[in-house]
Short mmCIF file of C-alpha atoms in Angstrom, two decimals:
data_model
loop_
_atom_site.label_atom_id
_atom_site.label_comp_id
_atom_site.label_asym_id
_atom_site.label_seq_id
_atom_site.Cartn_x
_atom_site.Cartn_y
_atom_site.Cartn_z
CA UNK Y 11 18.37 64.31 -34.03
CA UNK Y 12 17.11 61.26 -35.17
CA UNK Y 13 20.05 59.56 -35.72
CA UNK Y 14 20.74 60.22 -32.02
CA UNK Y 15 18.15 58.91 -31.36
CA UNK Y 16 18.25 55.99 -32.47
CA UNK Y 17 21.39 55.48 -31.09
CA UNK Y 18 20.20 55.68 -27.84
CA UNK Y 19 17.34 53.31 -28.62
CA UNK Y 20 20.59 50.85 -29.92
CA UNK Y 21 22.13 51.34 -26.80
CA UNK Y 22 18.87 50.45 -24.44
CA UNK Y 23 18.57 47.33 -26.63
CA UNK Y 24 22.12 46.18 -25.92
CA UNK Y 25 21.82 47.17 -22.46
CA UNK Y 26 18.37 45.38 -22.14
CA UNK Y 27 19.46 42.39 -24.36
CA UNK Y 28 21.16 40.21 -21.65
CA UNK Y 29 17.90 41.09 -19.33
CA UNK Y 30 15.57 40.11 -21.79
CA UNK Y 31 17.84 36.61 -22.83
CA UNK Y 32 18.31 35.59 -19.31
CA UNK Y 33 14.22 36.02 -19.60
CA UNK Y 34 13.25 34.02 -22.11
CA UNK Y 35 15.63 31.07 -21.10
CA UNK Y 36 14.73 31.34 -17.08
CA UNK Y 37 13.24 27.74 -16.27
CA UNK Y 38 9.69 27.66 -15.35
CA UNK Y 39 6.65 25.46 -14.53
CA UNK Y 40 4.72 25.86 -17.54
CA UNK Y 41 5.08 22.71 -18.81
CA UNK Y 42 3.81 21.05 -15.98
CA UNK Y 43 0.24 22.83 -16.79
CA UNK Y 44 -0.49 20.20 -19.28
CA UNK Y 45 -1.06 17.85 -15.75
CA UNK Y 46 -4.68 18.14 -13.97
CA UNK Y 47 -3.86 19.21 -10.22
CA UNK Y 48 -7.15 17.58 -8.96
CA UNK Y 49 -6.02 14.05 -10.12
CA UNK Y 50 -4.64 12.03 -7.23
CA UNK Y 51 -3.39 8.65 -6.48
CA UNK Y 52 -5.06 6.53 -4.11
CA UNK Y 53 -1.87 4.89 -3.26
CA UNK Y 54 1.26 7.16 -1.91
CA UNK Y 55 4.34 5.91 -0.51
CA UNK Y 56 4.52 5.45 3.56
CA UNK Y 57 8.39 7.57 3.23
CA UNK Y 58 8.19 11.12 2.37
CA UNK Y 59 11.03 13.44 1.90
CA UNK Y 60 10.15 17.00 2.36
CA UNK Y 61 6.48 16.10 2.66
CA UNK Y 62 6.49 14.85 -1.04
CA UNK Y 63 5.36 10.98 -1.92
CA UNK Y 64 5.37 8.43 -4.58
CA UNK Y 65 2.48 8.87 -6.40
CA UNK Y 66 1.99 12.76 -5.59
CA UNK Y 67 0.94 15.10 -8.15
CA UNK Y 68 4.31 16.61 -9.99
CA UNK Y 69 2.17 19.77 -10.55
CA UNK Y 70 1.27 20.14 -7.16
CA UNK Y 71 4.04 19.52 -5.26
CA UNK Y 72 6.26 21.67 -7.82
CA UNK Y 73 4.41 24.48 -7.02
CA UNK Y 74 4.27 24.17 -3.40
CA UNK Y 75 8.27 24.13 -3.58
CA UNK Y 76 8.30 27.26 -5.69
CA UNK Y 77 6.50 29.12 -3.39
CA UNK Y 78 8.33 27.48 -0.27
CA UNK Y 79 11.16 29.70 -1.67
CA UNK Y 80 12.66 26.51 -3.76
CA UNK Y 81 14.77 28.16 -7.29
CA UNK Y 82 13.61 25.92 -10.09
CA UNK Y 83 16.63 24.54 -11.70
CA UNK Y 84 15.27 22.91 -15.16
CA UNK Y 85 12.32 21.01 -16.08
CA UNK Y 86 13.42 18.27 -18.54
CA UNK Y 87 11.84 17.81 -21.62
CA UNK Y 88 10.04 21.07 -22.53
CA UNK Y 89 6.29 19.83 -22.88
CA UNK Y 90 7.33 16.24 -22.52
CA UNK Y 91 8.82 16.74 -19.36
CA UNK Y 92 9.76 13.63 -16.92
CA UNK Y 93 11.67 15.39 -13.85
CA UNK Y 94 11.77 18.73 -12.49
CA UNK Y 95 14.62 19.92 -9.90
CA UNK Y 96 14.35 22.84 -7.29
CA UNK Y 97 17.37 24.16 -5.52
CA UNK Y 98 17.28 25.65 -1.00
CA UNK Y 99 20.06 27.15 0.22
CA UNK Y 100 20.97 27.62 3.80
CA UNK Y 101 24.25 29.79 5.29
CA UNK Y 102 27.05 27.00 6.39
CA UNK Y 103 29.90 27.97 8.81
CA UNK Y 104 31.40 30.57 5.84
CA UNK Y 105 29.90 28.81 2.74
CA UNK Y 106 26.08 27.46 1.82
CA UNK Y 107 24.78 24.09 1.98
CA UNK Y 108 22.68 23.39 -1.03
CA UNK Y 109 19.80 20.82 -1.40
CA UNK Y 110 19.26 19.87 -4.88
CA UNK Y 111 15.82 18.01 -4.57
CA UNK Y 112 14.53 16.19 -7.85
CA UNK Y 113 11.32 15.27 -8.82
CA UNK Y 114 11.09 12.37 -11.58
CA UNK Y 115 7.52 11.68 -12.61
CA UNK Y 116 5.46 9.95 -15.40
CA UNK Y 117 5.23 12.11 -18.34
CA UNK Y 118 1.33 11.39 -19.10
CA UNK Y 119 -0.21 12.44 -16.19
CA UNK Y 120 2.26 13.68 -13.82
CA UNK Y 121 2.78 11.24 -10.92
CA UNK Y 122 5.86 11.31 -9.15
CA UNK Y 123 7.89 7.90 -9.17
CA UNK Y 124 11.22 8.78 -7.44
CA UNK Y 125 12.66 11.58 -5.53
CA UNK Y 126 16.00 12.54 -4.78
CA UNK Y 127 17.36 15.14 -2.21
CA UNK Y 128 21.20 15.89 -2.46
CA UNK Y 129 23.33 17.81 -0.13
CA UNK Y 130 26.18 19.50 -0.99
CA UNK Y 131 28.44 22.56 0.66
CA UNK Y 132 29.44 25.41 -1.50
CA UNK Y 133 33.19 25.72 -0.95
CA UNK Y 134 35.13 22.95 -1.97
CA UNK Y 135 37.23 24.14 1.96
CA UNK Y 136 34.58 23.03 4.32
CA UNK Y 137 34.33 19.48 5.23
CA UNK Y 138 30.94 17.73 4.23
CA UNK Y 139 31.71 14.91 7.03
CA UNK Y 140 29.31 16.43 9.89
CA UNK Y 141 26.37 17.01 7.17
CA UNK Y 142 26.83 13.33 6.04
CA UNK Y 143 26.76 12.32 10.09
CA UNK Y 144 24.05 14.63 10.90
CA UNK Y 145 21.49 13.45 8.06
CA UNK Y 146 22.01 9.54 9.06
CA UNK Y 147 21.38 10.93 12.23
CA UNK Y 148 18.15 12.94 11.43
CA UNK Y 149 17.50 10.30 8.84
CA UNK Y 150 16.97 7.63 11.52
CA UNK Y 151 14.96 10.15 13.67
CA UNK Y 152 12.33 10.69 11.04
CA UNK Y 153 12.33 7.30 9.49
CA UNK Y 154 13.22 4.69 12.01
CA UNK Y 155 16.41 2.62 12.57
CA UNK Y 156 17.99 1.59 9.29
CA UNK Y 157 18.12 -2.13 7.99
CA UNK Y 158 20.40 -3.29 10.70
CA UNK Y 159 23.34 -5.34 10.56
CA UNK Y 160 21.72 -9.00 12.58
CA UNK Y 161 18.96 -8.39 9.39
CA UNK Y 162 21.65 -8.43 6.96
CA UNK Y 163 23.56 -11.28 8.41
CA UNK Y 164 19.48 -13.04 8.67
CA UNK Y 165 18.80 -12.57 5.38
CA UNK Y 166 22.23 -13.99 4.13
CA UNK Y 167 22.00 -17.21 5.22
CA UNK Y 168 25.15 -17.06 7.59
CA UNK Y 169 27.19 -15.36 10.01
CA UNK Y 170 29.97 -13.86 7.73
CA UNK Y 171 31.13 -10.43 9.52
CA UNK Y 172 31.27 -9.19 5.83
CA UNK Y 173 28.25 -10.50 4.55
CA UNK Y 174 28.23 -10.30 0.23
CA UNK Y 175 25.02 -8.68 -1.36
CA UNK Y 176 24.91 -11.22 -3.62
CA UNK Y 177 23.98 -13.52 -0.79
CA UNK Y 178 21.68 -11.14 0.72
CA UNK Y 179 19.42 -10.97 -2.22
CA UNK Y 180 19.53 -14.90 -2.88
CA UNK Y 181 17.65 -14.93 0.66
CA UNK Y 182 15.79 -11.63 0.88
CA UNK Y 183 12.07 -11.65 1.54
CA UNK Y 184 10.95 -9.75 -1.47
CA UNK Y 185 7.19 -8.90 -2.71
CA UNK Y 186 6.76 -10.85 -4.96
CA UNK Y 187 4.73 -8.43 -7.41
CA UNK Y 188 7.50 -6.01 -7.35
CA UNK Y 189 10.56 -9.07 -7.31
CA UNK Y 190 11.89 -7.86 -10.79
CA UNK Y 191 12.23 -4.14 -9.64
CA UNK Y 192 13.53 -4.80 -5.99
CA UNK Y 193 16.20 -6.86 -7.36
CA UNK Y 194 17.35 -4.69 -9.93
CA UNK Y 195 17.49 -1.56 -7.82
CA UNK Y 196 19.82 -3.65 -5.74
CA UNK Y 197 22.06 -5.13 -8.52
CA UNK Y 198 22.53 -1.23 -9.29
CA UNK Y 199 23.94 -0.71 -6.10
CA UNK Y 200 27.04 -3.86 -6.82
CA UNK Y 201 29.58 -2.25 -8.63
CA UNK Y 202 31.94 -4.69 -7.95
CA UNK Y 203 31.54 -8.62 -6.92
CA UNK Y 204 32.31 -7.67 -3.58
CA UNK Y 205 30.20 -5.53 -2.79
CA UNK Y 206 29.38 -6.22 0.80
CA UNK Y 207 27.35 -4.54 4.04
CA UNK Y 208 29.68 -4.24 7.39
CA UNK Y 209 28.74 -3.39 11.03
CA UNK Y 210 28.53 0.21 12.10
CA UNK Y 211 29.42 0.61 15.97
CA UNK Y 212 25.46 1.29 16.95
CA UNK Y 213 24.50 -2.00 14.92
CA UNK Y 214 23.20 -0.46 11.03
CA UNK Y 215 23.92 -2.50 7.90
CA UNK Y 216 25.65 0.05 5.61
CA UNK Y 217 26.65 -1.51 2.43
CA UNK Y 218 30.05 -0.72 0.75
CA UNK Y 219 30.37 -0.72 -2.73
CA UNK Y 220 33.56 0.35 -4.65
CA UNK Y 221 34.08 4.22 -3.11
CA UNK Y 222 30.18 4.60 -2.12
CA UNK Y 223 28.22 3.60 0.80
CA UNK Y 224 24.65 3.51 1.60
CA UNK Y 225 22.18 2.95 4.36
CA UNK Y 226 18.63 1.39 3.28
CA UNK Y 227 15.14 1.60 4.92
CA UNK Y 228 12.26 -0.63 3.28
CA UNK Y 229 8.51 -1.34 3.70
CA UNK Y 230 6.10 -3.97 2.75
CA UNK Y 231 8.83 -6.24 1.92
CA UNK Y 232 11.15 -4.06 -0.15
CA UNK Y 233 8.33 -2.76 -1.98
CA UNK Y 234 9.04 0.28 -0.74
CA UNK Y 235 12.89 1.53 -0.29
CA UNK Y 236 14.55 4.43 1.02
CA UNK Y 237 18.32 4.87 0.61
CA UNK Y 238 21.04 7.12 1.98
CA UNK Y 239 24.33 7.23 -0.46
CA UNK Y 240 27.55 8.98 -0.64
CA UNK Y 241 30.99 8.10 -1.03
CA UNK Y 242 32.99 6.60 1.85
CA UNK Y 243 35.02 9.85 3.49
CA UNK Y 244 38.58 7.89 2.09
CA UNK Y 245 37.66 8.00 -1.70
CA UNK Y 246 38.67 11.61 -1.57
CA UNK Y 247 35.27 12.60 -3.36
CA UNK Y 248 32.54 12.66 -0.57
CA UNK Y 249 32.28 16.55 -1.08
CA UNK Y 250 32.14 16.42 -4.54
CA UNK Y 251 29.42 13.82 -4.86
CA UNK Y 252 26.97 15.24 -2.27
CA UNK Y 253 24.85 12.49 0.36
CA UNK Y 254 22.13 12.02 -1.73
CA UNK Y 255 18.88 10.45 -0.07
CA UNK Y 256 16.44 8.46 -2.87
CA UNK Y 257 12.95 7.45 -2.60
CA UNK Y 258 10.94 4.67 -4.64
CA UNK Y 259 8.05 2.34 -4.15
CA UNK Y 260 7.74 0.12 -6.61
CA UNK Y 261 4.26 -0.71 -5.93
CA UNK Y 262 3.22 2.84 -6.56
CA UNK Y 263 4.90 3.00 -9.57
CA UNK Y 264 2.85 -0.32 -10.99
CA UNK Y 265 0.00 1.75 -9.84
CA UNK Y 266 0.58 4.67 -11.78
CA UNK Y 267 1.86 2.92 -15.20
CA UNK Y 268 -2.04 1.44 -14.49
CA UNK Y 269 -3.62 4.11 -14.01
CA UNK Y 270 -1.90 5.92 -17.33
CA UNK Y 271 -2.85 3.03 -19.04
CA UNK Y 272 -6.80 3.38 -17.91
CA UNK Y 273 -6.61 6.99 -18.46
CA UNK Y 274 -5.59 6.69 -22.24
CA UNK Y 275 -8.18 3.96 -23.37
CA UNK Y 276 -10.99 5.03 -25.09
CA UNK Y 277 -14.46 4.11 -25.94
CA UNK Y 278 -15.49 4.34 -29.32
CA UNK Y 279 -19.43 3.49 -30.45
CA UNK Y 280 -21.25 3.51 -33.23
#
């Protein structure tokens, strides 16, 4: 009897044991409990993407996309944790489109610093062309026309129907507390020398740079940039790569290495 017994107590436990595995390595929030949720920024950024700013609290706003129905993917980083990234999923003609929307953050005290929102279908058999059409669409509804093509050409110095980034930021307006940041979010972007922005028919700059292409929005003098990537439908690996829309402000993000720096002095007397 007992040895039957324990065979059936074998057999639970194997039966159990993927149950209890898939468990103990589900992703969850817990490291983000080290941050205070009642510590804010005074700054945020003007963008949002799904109601989330620069300069938010990671803590917060991960929780608010759990219980909008958002499956966490992975926090990074166990307790040291620097980006957190929630998954929505939506029926799509006969597949799903997925968001993947990321949260990157300082690992201190928890302020987010850049966001990224991804789209991407499911089946590798349904066209992502009308998603990519319909969020530059939406995108321009939400957040205003995009930089436009007579800004480009302004800020190049010249009329060139092809006008070279490279030229563009030799002539940009840029804030100059942020200069450093703005111009190396752009030289990112230039994979190649000739990397250049060309005319859409309703007038928007959209920059072409080896197979991607990307639409930009910007405040306060680039100190605050919104971008729409993907790659260009002829590369062959638009569906593949998603249209990913990005979020920084790089004057928010001075602001919060500040603040992390205020919050870990210390005052010693004797």
């Amino acid at each position: 009897m007992n040895t039957v017994v324990a065979l059936k107590c074998v057999l639970v436990f194997l039966i159990m044991l993927p149950v209890l595995v898939a468990a103990q390595q589900a992703p969850n929030l817990s490291s983000l409990e080290r941050f205070d949720p009642s510590i804010t920024m005074t700054s945020l950024s003007t963008f949002d993407i799904r109601d989330i700013r620069i300069g938010d609290n990671a803590r917060v706003q991960a929780s608010r996309l759990s219980e909008l129905g958002g499956e966490l993917q992975h926090v990074s980083g166990g307790n040291r944790s620097g980006d957190v990234e929630f998954i929505f999923k939506q029926p799509y003609k006969d597949s799903e489109l997925v968001q993947n929307l990321e949260l990157q953050f300082d690992k201190d005290i928890g302020f987010i610093h850049q966001i990224e929102l991804t789209y991407r279908i499911a089946s590798r058999y349904v066209d992502i062309l009308p998603i990519y059409q319909k969020t530059v669409e939406q995108a321009a509804v939400k957040y205003g026309s995009p930089l436009s093509f007579d800004q480009v050409q302004a800020l190049s110095g010249g009329q060139n129907d092809k006008p070279r980034l490279s030229a563009f930021l030799k002539n940009m307006q840029i804030n100059q507390d942020v200069a450093e940041d703005v111009l190396a979010f752009f030289e990112d972007k230039q994979i190649t020398p000739r990397t250049h922005f060309v005319e859409t028919d309703n007038g928007r700059a959209l920059l072409l740079s080896g197979f991607r292409q990307c639409y930009f929005w910007q405040k306060s003098d680039f100190a605050e940039i919104l971008s729409l990537c993907s790659f260009q439908p002829s590369s062959g690996n638009m569906k593949g790569q998603g249209v990913t829309l990005s979020l920084v402000n790089f004057e928010v993000s001075n602001a919060i290495e500040h603040f992390r720096q205020n919050q870990s002095e210390v005052d010693i007397n004797f």
